[in-house]
Amino acid sequence: MQRKIEKVLVANRGEIAVRVMRACRELGIKSVAVYSDADRMAQHVQQADEAYRIGPAPARESYLRGEHIIEIALRCGAQAIHPGYGFLAENGDFAEAVELAGLTFIGPPASAIRSMGSKTAARKIMFEAGVPVVPGDKTGLPNARAAMESAAKIGYPVMLKAAMGGGGKGMRVVHTETNIEAAFEGASREALSSFGDGTVYLEKYVPVSRHVEVQVMADMYGNVVHLFERECSIQRRHQKVIEESPAPALELLPEMRDEMGRAAVAAAKACGYVNAGTVEFLFDPSGPNFYFLEVNTRLQVEHPVTEMVTGVDLAQLQLRVAMGEPLPFKQEDLKQTGHAIECRISAEDPANGFLPDAGRIRTLVRPAGPWVRVDSGVNVGDEVGVYYDPLVAKLIVWGENRAAAIERMRRALDEYRITGFKTTVPFSRWIMDHPRFIAGDFDTSFIDREFRAEMLIPQDEGLIRAAALAAVLGEREKGGGQQIKQIQQVSDHRPSSGWKRKGREAGIS
Ligand code: MV4
């Protein structure tokens, strides 16, 4: 079954839109951008062969207008729509509407998106397919009384989760029966307000866990392979901060890595998967055991670390599979080589509770050099923050082993200069120096346990240097104050030689 694709509409913005357009260009496919009023001058618009306005800045009025986007695709002669991640990417109704309009949705079938959207339905499918799931319910709970009975059967501690949720909202850990009723009501209320469905279910709570996920790829002919795992245990409020492959959690467990890969392929087959997807597992080091959590039916933010260790261009492969090509390799052709790490660079202030920051990029120096990759959707002069996700770039490095990759990431972070707003660059740099990170000895509570804002700004000469800079820059340009804070923060991890400092103070560097 060949489907000709010569033009793809990319229904997204930022770095992922740019990423997909690069894959299109390499395959000789034209790309079409859509943009909101806030993105008139954005990178993804400049990268595209054509671009169409879809509405005002708020996502509801632009990037989430599925019918409008489909109409534009039809009018401009695109044969396919790539949804990126977020926005419409995991909306089964949108995927179906795209196909009903005679276009190709570059992603899994609507049926797979829908069945994996319900965590209880997904658990049932995976249980029946022999994929390990956390002991617990396979249907939603009708009331608090049912929750109490189920919890008694599973045994405390238990975890209440939203059936239509994901990403941590509507979750409650319950340690004793006295708390189950209030937790049920609370979780249900939160699930209803977040997902429009108050259904919750129970699982055995796994107290210490690591997040290990497996990349899968399936073609239209039933061929499914996995591209090994990524570990994403370094998270903050369910937002991933660092991702890597191979998973340090599996360092001494090669048989478990193989077993997880096979489980992920079985999971993809069980839900009729096609195209790129990720099977998330909870890894319990006390067993060690792993359990199915959910399937992410999209190309994920952290896909580059898999590309770096496998040499497979996942975005290109998505396009080729959508055109009806069979997978160009078999499982045994794939191997993990070396180690890759990704740091997410966000417009957030790590010294101030990760408050989203906004502003115009005043200066931008990106790291480069061997085995360093920056996936970014912004450039100097771009306005960042306010309307969309604060992710501004991803810094990905490869090394022949984990230690080499960490060294390279340190070097790359030290080269990075972004001014105009606060970023998570210094925070990533702090993680790269942490003994427990270096040892691979961490779980999903790492940041909560280990990070304090004061750690970013040692009370040393940084402040004095900043004061000196303030005097110089303050005269040179308006708004210099913000820039100074940034320099101070970025410089904290960098050895500063005397002559460099003098140069800066004199305003010549
Ligand atoms: C769990 C768990 C412990 N036990 N389930 C959080 C997001 C959602 N996708 C699943 N999550 C968890 N489910 C049981 N039965 C702990 C978490 C969890 C977590 C999982 C992956 C990555 C980071 C996390 C942070 C806190 C809790």
Coordinates of C-alpha atoms and ligand atoms in Angstrom, one line a residue:
M1 CA 0.0 0.0 0.0
Q2 CA 1.8 3.1 -1.3
R3 CA 0.6 6.5 -0.3
K4 CA 2.3 9.3 -2.1
I5 CA 3.3 12.2 0.2
E6 CA 4.9 15.2 -1.5
K7 CA 3.7 17.9 0.9
V8 CA 3.2 17.6 4.7
L9 CA 1.4 20.1 6.9
V10 CA 3.1 20.3 10.3
A11 CA 0.4 21.1 12.8
N12 CA 2.8 22.3 15.5
R13 CA 5.3 25.0 16.4
G14 CA 8.7 25.4 18.0
E15 CA 11.5 22.8 17.9
I16 CA 9.4 19.8 17.0
A17 CA 7.9 21.6 13.9
V18 CA 11.4 22.5 12.8
R19 CA 12.6 18.9 13.5
V20 CA 9.8 17.4 11.3
M21 CA 10.4 20.0 8.5
R22 CA 14.1 19.0 8.4
A23 CA 13.1 15.4 7.9
C24 CA 10.7 16.4 5.2
R25 CA 13.4 18.4 3.4
E26 CA 15.8 15.5 3.5
L27 CA 13.2 13.3 1.9
G28 CA 12.3 15.8 -0.8
I29 CA 9.0 16.5 0.7
K30 CA 7.6 20.1 0.9
S31 CA 6.5 21.3 4.3
V32 CA 3.7 23.6 5.3
A33 CA 3.7 25.6 8.5
V34 CA 0.6 26.9 10.3
Y35 CA 1.1 29.7 12.8
S36 CA -0.7 31.8 15.4
D37 CA -0.3 35.6 15.6
A38 CA 2.4 35.1 18.2
D39 CA 4.4 33.0 15.8
R40 CA 4.3 35.2 12.6
M41 CA 8.1 35.4 12.6
A42 CA 8.8 32.1 14.3
Q43 CA 11.6 29.6 13.2
H44 CA 9.1 27.0 12.0
V45 CA 7.4 29.5 9.7
Q46 CA 10.8 30.5 8.2
Q47 CA 11.8 26.8 7.8
A48 CA 8.7 25.8 5.9
D49 CA 8.1 26.0 2.1
E50 CA 4.6 27.6 2.8
A51 CA 2.9 29.0 5.8
Y52 CA -0.6 29.9 6.8
R53 CA -2.1 31.9 9.7
I54 CA -4.5 29.9 11.8
G55 CA -5.6 32.4 14.4
P56 CA -4.8 34.4 17.5
A57 CA -2.1 33.4 20.0
P58 CA -4.1 31.2 22.4
A59 CA -3.7 27.6 21.4
R60 CA -7.5 27.0 21.6
E61 CA -7.9 29.6 18.8
S62 CA -5.0 28.4 16.7
Y63 CA -3.0 25.2 17.1
L64 CA -5.9 23.3 18.6
R65 CA -8.3 24.1 15.8
G66 CA -8.2 20.7 14.1
E67 CA -11.0 21.2 11.5
H68 CA -9.5 24.5 10.4
I69 CA -6.0 22.9 10.1
I70 CA -7.4 20.1 8.0
E71 CA -9.1 22.6 5.7
I72 CA -5.8 24.4 5.2
A73 CA -4.1 21.1 4.4
L74 CA -6.7 20.3 1.8
R75 CA -6.6 23.8 0.3
C76 CA -2.8 23.9 -0.1
G77 CA -2.6 20.4 -1.5
A78 CA -0.8 18.6 1.3
Q79 CA -1.4 14.8 1.4
A80 CA -0.5 14.4 5.1
I81 CA -0.5 16.1 8.5
H82 CA 2.2 15.6 11.1
P83 CA 0.9 16.5 14.6
G84 CA 4.3 16.8 16.5
Y85 CA 3.7 16.4 20.2
G86 CA 1.2 18.1 22.4
F87 CA -1.7 20.1 20.9
L88 CA -3.6 17.6 18.6
A89 CA -1.0 14.8 18.7
E90 CA -2.9 12.4 20.9
N91 CA -6.4 13.3 20.0
G92 CA -8.1 10.3 18.4
D93 CA -10.9 12.4 17.0
F94 CA -8.4 14.6 15.1
A95 CA -6.5 11.6 13.8
E96 CA -9.8 10.1 12.5
A97 CA -10.9 13.4 11.0
V98 CA -7.6 13.7 9.1
E99 CA -8.1 10.3 7.6
L100 CA -11.8 10.9 6.8
A101 CA -10.7 14.0 4.9
G102 CA -8.6 11.7 2.7
L103 CA -5.3 12.8 4.3
T104 CA -2.7 10.7 6.0
F105 CA -2.2 11.2 9.7
I106 CA 1.5 10.7 10.4
G107 CA 1.0 8.7 13.6
P108 CA -0.8 5.7 14.9
P109 CA -4.4 4.8 13.9
A110 CA -7.2 6.6 15.8
S111 CA -8.2 3.3 17.4
A112 CA -4.7 2.9 19.1
I113 CA -4.7 6.5 20.3
R114 CA -8.2 6.0 21.8
S115 CA -7.5 2.7 23.5
M116 CA -4.2 3.8 25.0
G117 CA -5.9 7.1 26.1
S118 CA -7.8 5.1 28.6
K119 CA -5.4 3.8 31.2
T120 CA -7.8 1.1 32.4
A121 CA -8.5 -0.1 28.9
A122 CA -4.7 -0.1 28.2
R123 CA -4.0 -2.1 31.4
K124 CA -6.6 -4.7 30.4
I125 CA -5.1 -5.0 26.9
M126 CA -1.6 -5.3 28.2
F127 CA -2.5 -7.8 30.9
E128 CA -4.2 -10.0 28.3
A129 CA -1.1 -9.7 26.1
G130 CA 1.2 -10.9 28.9
V131 CA 2.9 -7.5 29.4
P132 CA 3.6 -7.0 33.2
V133 CA 1.2 -4.4 34.7
V134 CA 1.2 -3.1 38.3
P135 CA -1.2 -5.2 40.3
G136 CA -4.6 -3.4 40.6
D137 CA -7.9 -2.6 38.8
K138 CA -8.6 -3.0 35.2
T139 CA -11.8 -1.0 35.3
G140 CA -12.8 2.3 36.9
L141 CA -14.1 2.5 40.5
P142 CA -17.8 3.4 40.9
N143 CA -17.5 4.9 44.4
A144 CA -15.3 5.3 47.5
R145 CA -16.7 2.0 48.9
A146 CA -15.5 0.1 45.9
A147 CA -12.1 1.8 46.3
M148 CA -11.9 0.6 49.9
E149 CA -12.7 -2.9 48.9
S150 CA -10.2 -2.9 46.0
A151 CA -7.5 -1.4 48.2
A152 CA -8.0 -4.1 50.9
K153 CA -7.5 -6.7 48.2
I154 CA -4.4 -5.1 46.7
G155 CA -2.9 -4.2 50.0
Y156 CA -1.7 -0.7 51.2
P157 CA 0.0 1.4 50.1
V158 CA -2.0 2.0 46.9
M159 CA -2.2 4.7 44.3
L160 CA -5.3 6.2 42.9
K161 CA -5.0 7.3 39.3
A162 CA -7.3 9.0 36.7
A163 CA -8.5 6.6 34.1
M164 CA -8.2 9.2 31.3
G165 CA -5.2 10.9 32.9
G166 CA -1.5 10.6 32.5
G167 CA 1.4 12.8 33.5
G168 CA 0.6 12.7 37.2
K169 CA -2.6 14.7 37.5
G170 CA -5.4 13.2 39.6
M171 CA -2.9 10.9 41.4
R172 CA -3.0 10.1 45.1
V173 CA -0.9 7.8 47.2
V174 CA -2.9 6.2 50.0
H175 CA -1.2 4.5 53.0
T176 CA -4.1 3.5 55.2
E177 CA -7.8 2.8 55.0
T178 CA -8.6 6.0 57.0
N179 CA -7.6 8.1 54.0
I180 CA -9.1 6.2 51.1
E181 CA -12.5 8.0 51.0
A182 CA -11.1 11.5 51.0
A183 CA -8.4 10.5 48.5
F184 CA -11.0 8.9 46.2
E185 CA -13.1 12.1 46.2
G186 CA -10.1 14.3 45.7
A187 CA -8.6 12.3 42.9
S188 CA -12.0 12.0 41.2
R189 CA -12.6 15.7 41.4
E190 CA -9.2 16.5 40.0
A191 CA -9.6 14.0 37.2
L192 CA -13.0 15.5 36.3
S193 CA -11.6 19.0 36.1
S194 CA -8.4 18.0 34.3
F195 CA -9.7 15.4 31.9
G196 CA -13.5 15.9 31.8
D197 CA -13.9 12.4 33.2
G198 CA -13.8 11.7 36.9
T199 CA -13.1 8.0 36.6
V200 CA -10.3 6.7 38.9
Y201 CA -8.8 3.3 39.5
L202 CA -6.4 1.7 42.0
E203 CA -2.9 0.2 41.7
K204 CA -0.4 -1.1 44.1
Y205 CA 1.9 1.8 45.0
V206 CA 5.6 1.3 44.1
P207 CA 7.4 3.5 46.6
V208 CA 10.8 3.8 44.8
S209 CA 10.7 3.9 41.1
R210 CA 12.6 4.8 38.0
H211 CA 11.1 5.8 34.7
V212 CA 12.3 3.6 31.8
E213 CA 10.5 3.8 28.4
V214 CA 11.0 1.9 25.2
Q215 CA 10.8 3.4 21.7
V216 CA 8.9 1.3 19.2
M217 CA 8.3 1.6 15.5
A218 CA 5.7 -0.3 13.5
D219 CA 4.9 -0.4 9.8
M220 CA 1.5 -1.1 8.1
Y221 CA 2.4 -4.7 7.6
G222 CA 2.6 -5.9 11.2
N223 CA 6.4 -5.5 11.5
V224 CA 7.2 -4.1 14.9
V225 CA 10.7 -3.3 16.3
H226 CA 11.9 -1.6 19.4
L227 CA 14.8 0.9 19.4
F228 CA 15.8 0.2 23.0
E229 CA 15.1 2.2 26.1
R230 CA 15.5 5.7 27.5
E231 CA 15.6 6.6 31.1
C232 CA 13.7 9.7 32.2
S233 CA 13.8 9.4 36.0
I234 CA 15.2 13.0 36.4
Q235 CA 11.9 14.8 36.4
R236 CA 10.3 17.7 38.3
R237 CA 6.5 17.7 38.8
H238 CA 6.2 15.1 36.0
Q239 CA 8.1 17.3 33.6
K240 CA 11.2 15.5 32.3
V241 CA 14.4 17.4 32.7
I242 CA 17.1 14.9 31.6
E243 CA 16.7 11.9 29.4
E244 CA 19.3 9.3 28.4
S245 CA 20.0 6.1 26.6
P246 CA 20.9 3.5 27.6
A247 CA 19.1 3.6 31.0
P248 CA 21.5 3.6 33.9
A249 CA 18.8 1.6 35.7
L250 CA 19.5 -1.3 33.4
E251 CA 23.3 -1.0 33.4
L252 CA 23.9 -4.4 35.0
L253 CA 20.7 -6.0 33.8
P254 CA 21.1 -6.9 30.1
E255 CA 18.4 -9.7 30.2
M256 CA 15.9 -7.2 31.7
R257 CA 16.6 -4.8 28.9
D258 CA 15.9 -7.5 26.4
E259 CA 12.8 -8.5 28.3
M260 CA 11.5 -4.9 28.3
G261 CA 12.1 -4.5 24.6
R262 CA 10.1 -7.7 23.9
A263 CA 7.3 -6.5 26.3
A264 CA 7.2 -3.2 24.4
V265 CA 6.9 -4.9 21.0
A266 CA 4.1 -7.1 22.5
A267 CA 2.4 -4.0 23.8
A268 CA 2.5 -2.3 20.4
K269 CA 1.2 -5.4 18.7
A270 CA -1.6 -5.8 21.2
C271 CA -3.0 -2.3 20.4
G272 CA -2.6 -2.5 16.6
Y273 CA 0.1 0.1 16.6
V274 CA 1.6 1.7 13.5
N275 CA 4.3 4.4 13.3
A276 CA 6.4 5.7 16.2
G277 CA 5.4 5.2 19.8
T278 CA 6.8 4.8 23.3
V279 CA 5.9 2.2 25.9
E280 CA 6.5 3.6 29.4
F281 CA 7.5 1.3 32.2
L282 CA 7.8 1.8 35.9
F283 CA 11.1 0.2 37.0
D284 CA 11.2 -1.0 40.6
P285 CA 14.9 -1.5 41.6
S286 CA 14.0 -3.5 44.7
G287 CA 12.9 -6.5 42.5
P288 CA 14.2 -5.6 40.1
N289 CA 10.9 -5.6 38.3
F290 CA 9.2 -3.5 35.6
Y291 CA 5.6 -2.7 35.0
F292 CA 3.7 -1.2 32.0
L293 CA 2.5 2.3 32.7
E294 CA 1.2 3.7 29.4
V295 CA 1.8 4.1 25.7
N296 CA 2.6 7.5 24.4
T297 CA 1.1 7.6 20.9
R298 CA 3.4 10.2 19.5
L299 CA 7.0 11.1 18.6
Q300 CA 8.3 12.3 22.0
V301 CA 10.4 15.2 23.0
E302 CA 13.3 13.0 24.0
H303 CA 13.4 11.0 20.7
P304 CA 16.9 12.4 19.8
V305 CA 18.7 10.3 22.4
T306 CA 17.4 7.2 20.7
E307 CA 18.5 8.6 17.3
M308 CA 22.0 9.2 18.7
V309 CA 22.5 5.7 20.0
T310 CA 20.8 3.8 17.2
G311 CA 21.7 6.0 14.2
V312 CA 18.0 5.8 13.1
D313 CA 16.3 9.1 12.0
L314 CA 12.9 8.6 13.7
A315 CA 11.2 11.6 12.1
Q316 CA 12.2 10.4 8.6
L317 CA 11.1 6.9 9.5
Q318 CA 7.7 8.2 10.5
L319 CA 7.2 9.8 7.1
R320 CA 8.4 6.7 5.3
V321 CA 6.2 4.4 7.3
A322 CA 3.2 6.7 6.7
M323 CA 3.9 6.5 2.9
G324 CA 3.5 2.7 3.2
E325 CA 7.2 1.7 3.2
P326 CA 8.0 -1.4 5.2
L327 CA 10.5 -1.0 8.1
P328 CA 14.0 -0.9 6.5
F329 CA 15.5 -3.1 9.2
K330 CA 14.8 -6.0 11.5
Q331 CA 15.2 -6.2 15.2
E332 CA 18.6 -7.9 15.0
D333 CA 20.0 -5.2 12.8
L334 CA 19.6 -2.6 15.5
K335 CA 22.0 -1.9 18.3
Q336 CA 22.8 0.7 20.9
T337 CA 26.2 2.3 20.4
G338 CA 27.7 4.6 23.1
H339 CA 25.6 6.8 25.3
A340 CA 23.4 9.9 24.7
I341 CA 22.0 12.5 27.1
E342 CA 19.5 15.2 26.5
C343 CA 18.9 18.3 28.6
R344 CA 15.7 20.2 28.2
I345 CA 16.3 23.9 28.1
S346 CA 13.3 25.9 29.3
A347 CA 12.5 29.5 29.9
E348 CA 12.1 28.9 33.6
D349 CA 13.9 30.3 36.6
P350 CA 15.4 27.4 38.6
A351 CA 16.5 29.8 41.3
N352 CA 12.8 30.8 41.8
G353 CA 10.7 27.7 41.9
F354 CA 11.0 27.2 38.2
L355 CA 8.6 30.0 37.5
P356 CA 8.1 30.4 33.8
D357 CA 10.1 33.4 32.5
A358 CA 9.3 35.4 29.4
G359 CA 11.2 37.8 27.3
R360 CA 13.0 38.4 24.0
I361 CA 16.2 36.5 23.3
R362 CA 18.9 39.1 23.4
T363 CA 21.9 37.0 22.9
L364 CA 22.2 33.4 21.9
V365 CA 25.4 31.3 21.6
R366 CA 24.7 27.7 20.9
P367 CA 27.1 24.9 21.8
A368 CA 28.5 23.0 18.8
G369 CA 31.4 20.7 18.1
P370 CA 31.7 16.9 17.8
W371 CA 28.6 14.9 18.9
V372 CA 26.7 17.9 20.1
R373 CA 23.2 18.5 18.8
V374 CA 20.8 21.4 19.5
D375 CA 17.2 21.1 18.5
S376 CA 15.7 24.5 18.9
G377 CA 12.7 26.4 17.6
V378 CA 13.9 29.9 18.5
N379 CA 16.5 32.4 17.5
V380 CA 17.8 35.8 18.6
G381 CA 15.1 38.4 18.7
D382 CA 12.3 35.9 19.3
E383 CA 9.8 36.5 22.0
V384 CA 9.5 33.5 24.4
G385 CA 7.1 32.4 27.1
V386 CA 3.5 33.5 27.9
Y387 CA 1.4 31.5 25.4
Y388 CA 3.1 28.1 24.9
D389 CA 5.3 25.5 26.5
P390 CA 8.5 27.1 28.0
L391 CA 10.7 24.5 26.2
V392 CA 13.0 26.6 24.0
A393 CA 15.6 24.0 23.0
K394 CA 17.0 20.6 23.6
L395 CA 20.7 20.0 24.0
I396 CA 21.7 16.4 23.1
V397 CA 25.2 15.0 23.2
W398 CA 26.7 11.6 22.5
G399 CA 29.7 10.0 24.0
E400 CA 31.3 6.5 23.7
N401 CA 30.2 5.8 27.2
R402 CA 28.1 7.5 29.9
A403 CA 31.1 9.3 31.6
A404 CA 32.2 10.7 28.2
A405 CA 28.7 11.9 27.5
I406 CA 28.5 13.7 30.9
E407 CA 31.8 15.4 30.2
R408 CA 30.7 16.5 26.8
M409 CA 27.4 17.7 28.2
R410 CA 29.2 19.8 30.8
R411 CA 31.4 21.3 28.0
A412 CA 28.3 22.0 25.9
L413 CA 26.3 23.6 28.7
D414 CA 29.3 25.8 29.5
E415 CA 29.3 27.1 25.9
Y416 CA 25.6 27.9 26.0
R417 CA 24.7 31.6 26.4
I418 CA 21.0 32.6 26.4
T419 CA 20.1 36.0 27.7
G420 CA 16.8 37.9 27.8
F421 CA 15.2 35.5 30.3
K422 CA 16.1 32.9 32.8
T423 CA 16.7 29.3 31.6
T424 CA 17.3 25.9 33.1
V425 CA 20.9 25.8 31.7
P426 CA 22.5 26.3 35.1
F427 CA 20.2 23.7 36.6
S428 CA 21.2 21.1 34.0
R429 CA 24.8 22.0 34.7
W430 CA 24.2 21.4 38.4
I431 CA 22.8 18.0 37.7
M432 CA 25.8 17.0 35.5
D433 CA 28.1 17.6 38.6
H434 CA 25.9 15.7 41.1
P435 CA 27.7 12.6 42.5
R436 CA 24.5 10.6 42.5
F437 CA 23.7 11.5 38.9
I438 CA 27.2 10.6 37.9
A439 CA 26.9 7.3 39.7
G440 CA 23.6 6.6 38.0
D441 CA 22.1 6.3 41.5
F442 CA 18.8 8.1 41.4
D443 CA 15.0 7.6 41.1
T444 CA 12.1 9.9 40.3
S445 CA 12.4 11.8 43.6
F446 CA 16.0 12.9 42.8
I447 CA 15.2 16.6 42.2
D448 CA 12.8 17.0 45.2
R449 CA 15.3 15.4 47.5
E450 CA 18.5 16.9 46.2
F451 CA 17.9 20.3 44.7
R452 CA 17.8 23.6 46.6
A453 CA 17.7 26.9 44.7
E454 CA 20.7 28.2 46.7
M455 CA 22.8 25.5 45.1
L456 CA 22.8 27.4 41.8
I457 CA 24.2 30.7 43.1
P458 CA 27.0 30.2 45.6
Q459 CA 27.5 33.3 47.7
D460 CA 31.0 33.9 46.3
E461 CA 32.5 36.4 43.9
G462 CA 29.6 35.8 41.5
L463 CA 27.6 38.6 43.2
I464 CA 30.6 41.0 43.3
R465 CA 31.2 40.3 39.6
A466 CA 27.5 40.9 38.8
A467 CA 27.7 44.2 40.6
A468 CA 30.7 45.3 38.6
L469 CA 29.0 44.2 35.4
A470 CA 25.8 46.1 36.4
A471 CA 27.8 49.3 36.5
V472 CA 29.2 48.7 33.0
L473 CA 26.2 47.2 31.2
G474 CA 23.7 49.5 33.0
E475 CA 25.3 52.5 31.1
R476 CA 25.5 50.6 27.9
E477 CA 22.0 49.5 27.3
K478 CA 18.5 49.5 28.9
G479 CA 17.3 46.3 30.5
G480 CA 20.9 45.3 31.2
G481 CA 19.9 44.2 34.7
Q482 CA 18.3 41.1 33.5
Q483 CA 21.3 40.2 31.4
I484 CA 23.6 40.7 34.3
K485 CA 21.7 38.2 36.5
Q486 CA 22.0 35.7 33.7
I487 CA 25.7 36.1 33.3
Q488 CA 26.1 35.8 37.0
Q489 CA 24.1 32.6 37.1
V490 CA 25.7 31.0 34.1
S491 CA 29.2 31.8 35.3
D492 CA 28.7 30.0 38.6
H493 CA 29.9 26.7 37.3
R494 CA 32.7 28.0 35.2
P495 CA 36.2 28.5 36.3
S496 CA 36.9 32.2 35.7
S497 CA 40.4 33.3 35.1
G498 CA 41.6 36.7 36.2
W499 CA 42.2 38.1 32.8
K500 CA 38.7 37.0 31.6
R501 CA 37.1 38.7 34.5
K502 CA 39.0 41.9 33.9
G503 CA 38.0 41.8 30.3
R504 CA 34.4 41.5 31.3
E505 CA 34.6 44.2 33.8
A506 CA 36.0 46.5 31.2
G507 CA 33.1 45.6 28.9
I508 CA 35.3 44.2 26.1
S509 CA 34.1 40.6 26.1
Ligands
MV4_1 C1 3.1 5.1 39.8 C2 4.1 5.3 40.8 C3 4.2 4.4 41.8 N1 3.4 3.3 41.8 N2 2.3 4.0 39.9 C4 3.5 9.3 37.6 C5 3.0 9.7 36.2 C6 2.2 8.5 35.7 N3 2.4 8.3 34.3 C7 2.7 7.4 36.5 N4 3.4 7.9 37.7 C8 3.7 7.1 38.7 N5 2.9 5.9 38.8 C9 2.5 3.2 40.9 N6 1.7 2.1 41.0 C10 4.9 6.5 40.7 C11 4.7 7.3 39.6 C12 5.5 8.5 39.6 C13 6.4 8.7 38.5 C14 6.5 7.8 37.5 C15 7.4 8.1 36.4 C16 8.2 9.2 36.4 C17 8.1 10.1 37.5 C18 7.2 9.9 38.5 C19 7.2 10.8 39.6 C20 6.3 10.5 40.6 C21 5.5 9.4 40.6

